[in-house]
Coordinates of C-alpha atoms in Angstrom, one line a residue:
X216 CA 97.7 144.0 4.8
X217 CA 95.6 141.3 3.5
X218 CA 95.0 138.1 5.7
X219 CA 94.4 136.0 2.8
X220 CA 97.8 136.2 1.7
X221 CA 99.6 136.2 4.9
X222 CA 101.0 133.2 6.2
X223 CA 103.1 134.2 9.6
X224 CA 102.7 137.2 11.4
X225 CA 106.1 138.6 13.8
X226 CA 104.8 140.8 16.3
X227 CA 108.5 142.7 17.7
X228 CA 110.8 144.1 14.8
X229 CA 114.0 143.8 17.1
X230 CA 116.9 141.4 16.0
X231 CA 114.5 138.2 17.3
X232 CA 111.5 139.3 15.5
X233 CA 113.9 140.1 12.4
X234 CA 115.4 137.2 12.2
X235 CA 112.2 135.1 12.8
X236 CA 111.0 136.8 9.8
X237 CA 113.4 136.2 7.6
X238 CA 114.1 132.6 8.7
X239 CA 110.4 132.1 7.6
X240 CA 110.7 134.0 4.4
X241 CA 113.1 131.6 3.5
X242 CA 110.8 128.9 3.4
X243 CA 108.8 129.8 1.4
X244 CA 105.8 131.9 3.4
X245 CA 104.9 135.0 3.1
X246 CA 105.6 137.2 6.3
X247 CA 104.3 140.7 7.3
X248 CA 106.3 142.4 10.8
X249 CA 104.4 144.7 13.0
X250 CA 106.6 147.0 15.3
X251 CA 105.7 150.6 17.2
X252 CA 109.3 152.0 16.7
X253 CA 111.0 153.1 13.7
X254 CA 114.6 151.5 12.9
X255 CA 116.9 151.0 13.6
X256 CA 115.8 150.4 17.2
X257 CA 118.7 150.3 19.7
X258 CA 118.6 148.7 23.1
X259 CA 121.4 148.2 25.8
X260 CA 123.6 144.9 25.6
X261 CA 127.1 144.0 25.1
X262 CA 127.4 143.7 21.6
X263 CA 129.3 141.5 21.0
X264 CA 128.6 138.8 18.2
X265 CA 130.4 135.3 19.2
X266 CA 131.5 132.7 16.3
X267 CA 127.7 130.8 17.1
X268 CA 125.9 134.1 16.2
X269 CA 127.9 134.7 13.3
X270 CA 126.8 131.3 11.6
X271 CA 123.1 132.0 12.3
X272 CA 123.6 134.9 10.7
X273 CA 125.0 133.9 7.2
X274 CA 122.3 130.9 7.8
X275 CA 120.2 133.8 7.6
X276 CA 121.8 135.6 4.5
X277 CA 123.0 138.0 6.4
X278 CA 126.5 139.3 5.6
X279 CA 128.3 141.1 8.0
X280 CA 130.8 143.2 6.4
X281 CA 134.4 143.4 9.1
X282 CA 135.1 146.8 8.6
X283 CA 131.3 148.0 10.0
X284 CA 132.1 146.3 13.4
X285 CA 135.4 145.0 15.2
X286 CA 136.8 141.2 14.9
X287 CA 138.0 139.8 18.5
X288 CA 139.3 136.5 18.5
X289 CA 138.6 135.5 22.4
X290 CA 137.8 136.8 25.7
X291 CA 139.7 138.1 28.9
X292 CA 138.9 137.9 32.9
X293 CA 140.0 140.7 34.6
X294 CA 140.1 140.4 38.6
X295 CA 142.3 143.1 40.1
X296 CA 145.4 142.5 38.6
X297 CA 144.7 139.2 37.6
X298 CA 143.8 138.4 34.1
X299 CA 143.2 135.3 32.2
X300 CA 142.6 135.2 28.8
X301 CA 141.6 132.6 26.0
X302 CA 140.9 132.5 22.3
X303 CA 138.1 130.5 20.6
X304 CA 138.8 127.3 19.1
X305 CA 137.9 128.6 15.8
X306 CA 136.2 132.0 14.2
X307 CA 136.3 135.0 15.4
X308 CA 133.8 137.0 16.9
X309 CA 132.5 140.9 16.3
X310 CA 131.9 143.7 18.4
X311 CA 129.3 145.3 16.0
X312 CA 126.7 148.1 17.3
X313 CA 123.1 147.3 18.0
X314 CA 121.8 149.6 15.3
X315 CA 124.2 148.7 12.8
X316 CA 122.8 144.9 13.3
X317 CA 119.4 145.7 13.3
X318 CA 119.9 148.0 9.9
X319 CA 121.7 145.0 8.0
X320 CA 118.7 142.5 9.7
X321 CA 116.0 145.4 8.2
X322 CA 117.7 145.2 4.8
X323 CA 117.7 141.2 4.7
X324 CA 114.2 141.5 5.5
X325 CA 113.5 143.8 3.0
X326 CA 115.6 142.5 0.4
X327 CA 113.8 139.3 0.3
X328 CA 109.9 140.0 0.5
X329 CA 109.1 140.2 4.2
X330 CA 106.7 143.2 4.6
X331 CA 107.5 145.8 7.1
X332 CA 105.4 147.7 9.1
X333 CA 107.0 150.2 11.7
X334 CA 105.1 152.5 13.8
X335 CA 102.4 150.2 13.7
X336 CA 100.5 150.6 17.5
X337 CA 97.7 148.7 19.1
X338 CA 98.4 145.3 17.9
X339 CA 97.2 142.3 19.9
X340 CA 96.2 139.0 20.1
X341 CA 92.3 137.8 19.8
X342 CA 89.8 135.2 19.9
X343 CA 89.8 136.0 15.7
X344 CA 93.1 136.6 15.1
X345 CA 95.9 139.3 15.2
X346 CA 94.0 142.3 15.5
X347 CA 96.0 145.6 13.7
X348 CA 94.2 149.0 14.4
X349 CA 90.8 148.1 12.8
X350 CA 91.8 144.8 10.9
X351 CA 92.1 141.2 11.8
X352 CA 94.5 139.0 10.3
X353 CA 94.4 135.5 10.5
X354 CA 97.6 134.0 9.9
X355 CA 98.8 130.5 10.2
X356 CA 101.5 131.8 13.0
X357 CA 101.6 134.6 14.8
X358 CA 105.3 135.1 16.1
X359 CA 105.6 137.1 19.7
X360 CA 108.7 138.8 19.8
X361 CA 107.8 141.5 21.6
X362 CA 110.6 141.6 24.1
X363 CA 111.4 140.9 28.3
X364 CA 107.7 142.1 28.9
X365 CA 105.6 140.8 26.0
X366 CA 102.2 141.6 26.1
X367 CA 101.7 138.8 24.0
X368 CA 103.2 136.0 26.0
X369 CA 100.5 137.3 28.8
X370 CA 97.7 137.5 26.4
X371 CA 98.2 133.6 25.7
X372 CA 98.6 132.4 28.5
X373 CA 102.1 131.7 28.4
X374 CA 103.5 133.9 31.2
X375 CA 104.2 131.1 33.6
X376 CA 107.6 131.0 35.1
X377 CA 109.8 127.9 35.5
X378 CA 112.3 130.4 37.4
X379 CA 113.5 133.6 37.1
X380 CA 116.6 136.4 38.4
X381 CA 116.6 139.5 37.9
X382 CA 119.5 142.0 37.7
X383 CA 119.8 145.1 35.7
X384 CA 122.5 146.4 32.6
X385 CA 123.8 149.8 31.8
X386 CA 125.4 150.8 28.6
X387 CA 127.8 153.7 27.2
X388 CA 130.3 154.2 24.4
X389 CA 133.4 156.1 24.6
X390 CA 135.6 157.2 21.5
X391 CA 139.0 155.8 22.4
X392 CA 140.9 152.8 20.3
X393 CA 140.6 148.8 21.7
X394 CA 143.6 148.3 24.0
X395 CA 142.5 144.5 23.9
X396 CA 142.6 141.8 21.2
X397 CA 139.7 141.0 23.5
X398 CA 136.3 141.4 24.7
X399 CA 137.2 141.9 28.4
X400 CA 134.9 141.0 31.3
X401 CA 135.9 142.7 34.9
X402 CA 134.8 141.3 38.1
X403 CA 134.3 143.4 40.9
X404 CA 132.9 143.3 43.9
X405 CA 128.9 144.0 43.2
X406 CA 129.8 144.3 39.3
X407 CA 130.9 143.5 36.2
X408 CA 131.9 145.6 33.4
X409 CA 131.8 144.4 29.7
X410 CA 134.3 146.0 27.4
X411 CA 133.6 145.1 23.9
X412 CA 135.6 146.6 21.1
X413 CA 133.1 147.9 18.3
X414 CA 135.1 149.9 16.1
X415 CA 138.6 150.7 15.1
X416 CA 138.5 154.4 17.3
X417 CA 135.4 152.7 19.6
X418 CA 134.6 150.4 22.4
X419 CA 131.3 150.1 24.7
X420 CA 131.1 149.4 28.0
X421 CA 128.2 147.8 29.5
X422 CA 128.0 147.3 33.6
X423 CA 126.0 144.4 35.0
X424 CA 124.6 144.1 38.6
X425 CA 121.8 143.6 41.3
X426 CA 121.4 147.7 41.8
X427 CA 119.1 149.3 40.0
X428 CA 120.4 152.9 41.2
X429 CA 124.0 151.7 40.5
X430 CA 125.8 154.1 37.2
X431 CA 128.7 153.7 35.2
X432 CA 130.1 156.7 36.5
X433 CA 130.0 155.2 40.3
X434 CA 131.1 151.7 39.1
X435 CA 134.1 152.9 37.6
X436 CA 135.6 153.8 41.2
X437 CA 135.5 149.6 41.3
X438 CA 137.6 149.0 38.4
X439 CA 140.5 151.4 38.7
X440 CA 142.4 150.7 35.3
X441 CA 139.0 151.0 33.0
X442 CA 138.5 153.8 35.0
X443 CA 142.1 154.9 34.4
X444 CA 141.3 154.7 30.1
X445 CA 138.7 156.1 30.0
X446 CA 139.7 159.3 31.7
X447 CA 140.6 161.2 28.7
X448 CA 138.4 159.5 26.5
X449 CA 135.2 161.4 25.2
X450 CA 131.7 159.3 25.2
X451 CA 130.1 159.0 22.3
X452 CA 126.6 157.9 23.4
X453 CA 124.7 158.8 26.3
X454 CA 123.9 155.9 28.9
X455 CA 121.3 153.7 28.6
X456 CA 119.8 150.7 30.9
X457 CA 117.8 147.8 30.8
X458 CA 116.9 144.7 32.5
X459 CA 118.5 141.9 32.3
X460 CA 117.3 138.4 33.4
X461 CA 117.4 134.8 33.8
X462 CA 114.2 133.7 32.8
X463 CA 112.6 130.1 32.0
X464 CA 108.9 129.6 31.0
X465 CA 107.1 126.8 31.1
X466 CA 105.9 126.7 27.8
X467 CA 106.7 128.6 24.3
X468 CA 104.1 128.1 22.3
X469 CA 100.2 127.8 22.4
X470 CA 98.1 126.8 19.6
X471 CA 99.2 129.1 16.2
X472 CA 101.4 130.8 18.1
X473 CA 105.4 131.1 19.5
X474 CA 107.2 133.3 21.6
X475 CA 110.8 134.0 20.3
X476 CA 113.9 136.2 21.6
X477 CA 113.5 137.7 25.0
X478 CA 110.0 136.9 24.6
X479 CA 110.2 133.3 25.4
X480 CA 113.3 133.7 28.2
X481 CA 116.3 134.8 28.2
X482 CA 119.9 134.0 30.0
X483 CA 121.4 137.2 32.1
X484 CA 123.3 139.3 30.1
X485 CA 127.1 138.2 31.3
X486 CA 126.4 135.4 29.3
X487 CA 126.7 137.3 26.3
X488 CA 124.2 134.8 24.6
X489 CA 121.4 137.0 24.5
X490 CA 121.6 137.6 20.7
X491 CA 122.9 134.3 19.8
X492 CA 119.8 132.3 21.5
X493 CA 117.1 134.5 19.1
X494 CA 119.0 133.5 16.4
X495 CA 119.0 130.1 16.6
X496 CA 115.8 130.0 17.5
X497 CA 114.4 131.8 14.5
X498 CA 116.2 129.2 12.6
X499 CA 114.2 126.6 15.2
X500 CA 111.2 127.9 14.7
X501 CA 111.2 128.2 10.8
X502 CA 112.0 124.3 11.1
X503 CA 109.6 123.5 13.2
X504 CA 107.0 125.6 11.2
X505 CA 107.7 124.0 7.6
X506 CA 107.5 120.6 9.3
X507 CA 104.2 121.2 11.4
X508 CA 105.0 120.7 14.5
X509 CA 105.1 123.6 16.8
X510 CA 105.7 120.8 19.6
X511 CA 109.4 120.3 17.8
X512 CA 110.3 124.3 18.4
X513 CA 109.2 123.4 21.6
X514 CA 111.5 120.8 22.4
X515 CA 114.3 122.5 20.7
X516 CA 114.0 125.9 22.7
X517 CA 114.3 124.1 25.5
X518 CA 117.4 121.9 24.7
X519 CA 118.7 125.0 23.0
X520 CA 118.8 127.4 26.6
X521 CA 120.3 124.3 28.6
X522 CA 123.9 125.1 28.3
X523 CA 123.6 128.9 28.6
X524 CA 121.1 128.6 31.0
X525 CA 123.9 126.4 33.1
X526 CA 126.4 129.0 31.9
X527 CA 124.4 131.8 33.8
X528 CA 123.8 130.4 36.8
X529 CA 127.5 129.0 37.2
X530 CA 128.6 133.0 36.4
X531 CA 126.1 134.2 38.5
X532 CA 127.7 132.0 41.5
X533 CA 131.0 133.8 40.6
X534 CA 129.7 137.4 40.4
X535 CA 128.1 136.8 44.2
X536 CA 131.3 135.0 45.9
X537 CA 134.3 137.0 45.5
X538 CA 136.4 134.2 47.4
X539 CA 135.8 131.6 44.6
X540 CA 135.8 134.1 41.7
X541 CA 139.3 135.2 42.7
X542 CA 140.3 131.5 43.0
X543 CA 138.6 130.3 39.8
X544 CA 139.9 133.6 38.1
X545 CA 143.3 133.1 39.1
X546 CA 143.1 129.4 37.9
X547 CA 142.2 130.4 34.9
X548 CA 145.1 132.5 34.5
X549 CA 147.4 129.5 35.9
X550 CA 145.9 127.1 33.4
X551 CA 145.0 128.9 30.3
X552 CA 144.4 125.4 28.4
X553 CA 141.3 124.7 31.4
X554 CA 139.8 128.4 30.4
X555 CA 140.3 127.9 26.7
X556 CA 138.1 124.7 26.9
X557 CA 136.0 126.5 29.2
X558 CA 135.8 129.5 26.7
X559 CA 135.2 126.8 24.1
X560 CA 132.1 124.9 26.4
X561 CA 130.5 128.5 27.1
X562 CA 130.6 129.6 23.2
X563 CA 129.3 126.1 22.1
X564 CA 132.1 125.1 20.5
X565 CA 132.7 122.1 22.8
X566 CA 130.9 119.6 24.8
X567 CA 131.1 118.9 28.3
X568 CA 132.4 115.6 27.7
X569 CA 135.0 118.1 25.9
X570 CA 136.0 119.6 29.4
X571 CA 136.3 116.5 31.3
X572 CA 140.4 115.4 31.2
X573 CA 143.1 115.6 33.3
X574 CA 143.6 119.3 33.3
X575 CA 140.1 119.9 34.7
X576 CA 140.9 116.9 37.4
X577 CA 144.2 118.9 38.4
X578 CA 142.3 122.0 38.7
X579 CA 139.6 121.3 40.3
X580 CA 142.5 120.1 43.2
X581 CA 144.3 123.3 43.0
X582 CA 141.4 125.6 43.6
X583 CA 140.1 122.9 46.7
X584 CA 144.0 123.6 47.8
X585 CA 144.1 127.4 47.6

């Protein structure tokens, strides 16, 4: 680890801080990773890869072979016994298991020059530099993507909140084939379940809500037909949590340095976004970078969280009013052409401007008359 030759320095080796890295490499600068674990590092999310993530990804290099994960081409609502279901406007999207991203991520890295250092402890930010057990490096960027609690972020002074909700994410697989051509999301009445199909004989189910006590095991007696399926079907991981939250600081980036990934905010996890956003924002940030001007990454992370930031909230609203979600659910299901461009506004594949027609005027009147 020789500071002369550095140019970047990503603190985090998850997907953001991967991907940051490798976005970098790219152009041009020579990039050294610093991370405590050892790969592939897992952590609890839904897994599920829309059509935005998958273009970051080959923007990246990185090719994600079918057969390793599971193609979906849309998403279901489940609300009792009311579904409503829509596909994308175009792509697919890919249930594909943490681990098995973060392996292809560790190979891109690898495969192109970024130098990896896992189970590397102690490292922090000071007046001199990045300081790695007894060395200090001083890079032109140091890169926090050090996750939800970044030590980094407070260390710079960039721990100040423009808002913030919190709720919390529980995660299991089970060995049992996809009865959906869909990722499903399930509403119930102080949850939601995620059902995301990651292999041919394999799904995972990830549960969403306000209580931190609340298991998957419990939940189930909410959703009576997942429950139902997964009766006789064996799990193939154990359960595992983790925050989730919908978090907006006031600033990204200080001086030589930028917070990426959960690091620098993050949308709650019924989004599904979580993955997409770090990204895109490695992509941002390599930009930003080549041309100088941190203040443009700046910008650009903040116009780049609007929508799912919106999206959040606007699900969030549903997952606390079961009166509304039912309607909105059920008009859904009535309309499929308003969820499709719904669908097709969440996953960035449309504009607002998209979503404003007569279909949205006629449904917005049916759910005022219900």
């Amino acid at each position: 680890m020789r500071s002369a030759t550095t140019d970047v320095c990503v603190v985090g080796g998850g997907p953001a801080g991967l991907a940051a890295a490798i976005a970098l490499r790219l152009k041009g600068y020579s990039v050294a990773l610093f991370d405590c674990a050892q790969p592939p590092i897992d952590k609890t999310c839904g897994e599920g890869l829309m059509p935005e993530s998958l273009d970051a990804l080959r923007a990246l290099g990185v090719q994600v072979p079918a057969a390793q994960g599971f193609p979906f081409h849309g998403v279901c609502f489940v609300a009792g016994k009311t579904r409503a279901a829509a596909e994308f406007p175009r792509g697919y999207a890919l249930g594909l298991r943490r681990t098995v991203l973060h392996q292809l991520l560790v190979e891109r890295a690898q495969e192109i020059g970024v130098a990896l250092h896992w189970g590397t402890k102690g490292v922090r930010v000071s007046r001199e530099g990045l300081s790695v057990g007894h060395e200090i490096l001083r890079p032109r960027l140091i890169v926090g993507a050090d996750g939800q609690h970044s030590t980094l972020r407070h260390t710079a002074g960039l721990h100040r909140l423009r808002y913030e909700a919190q709720r919390y994410g529980f995660r299991r697989h089970y060995k049992i084939a996809p009865w959906s051509p869909y990722m499903e999301l399930h509403w119930g009445e102080t949850s939601q379940l995620y059902i995301t199909p990651v292999a041919p004989c394999e799904v995972g189910v990830a549960l969403l809500s306000r209580d931190p006590k609340l298991r998957l095991d419990r939940a189930l007696e909410q959703f009576p037909e997942v429950r139902a399926r997964l009766s006789a079907a064996r799990p193939t991981t154990a359960e595992t949590g983790a925050v989730t939250a919908l978090r907006a600081l006031r600033r990204v980036s200080r001086r030589a340095l930028a917070l990426l990934g959960d690091a620098s905010g993050s949308v709650d996890a019924i989004t599904g976004e979580g993955i997409c956003l770090a990204l895109r924002e490695a992509l941002l940030l390599a930009d930003a970078f080549h041309a100088g001007d941190l203040a443009q990454y700046e910008r650009a992370h903040r116009a780049l969280h609007r929508r799912p930031a919106a999206m959040s909230r606007l699900l969030l609203t549903l997952a606390r009013h079961g009166t509304l979600r039912d309607r909105v659910i059920a008009g859904f299901a009535k309309r499929p052409e308003v969820f499709a461009r719904f669908l097709a506004l969440h996953t960035g594949q449309a504009s607002l401007f998209d979503l404003c027609n007569w279909s949205l005027l006629h449904f917005g009147f049916e759910l005022l008359a219900s």
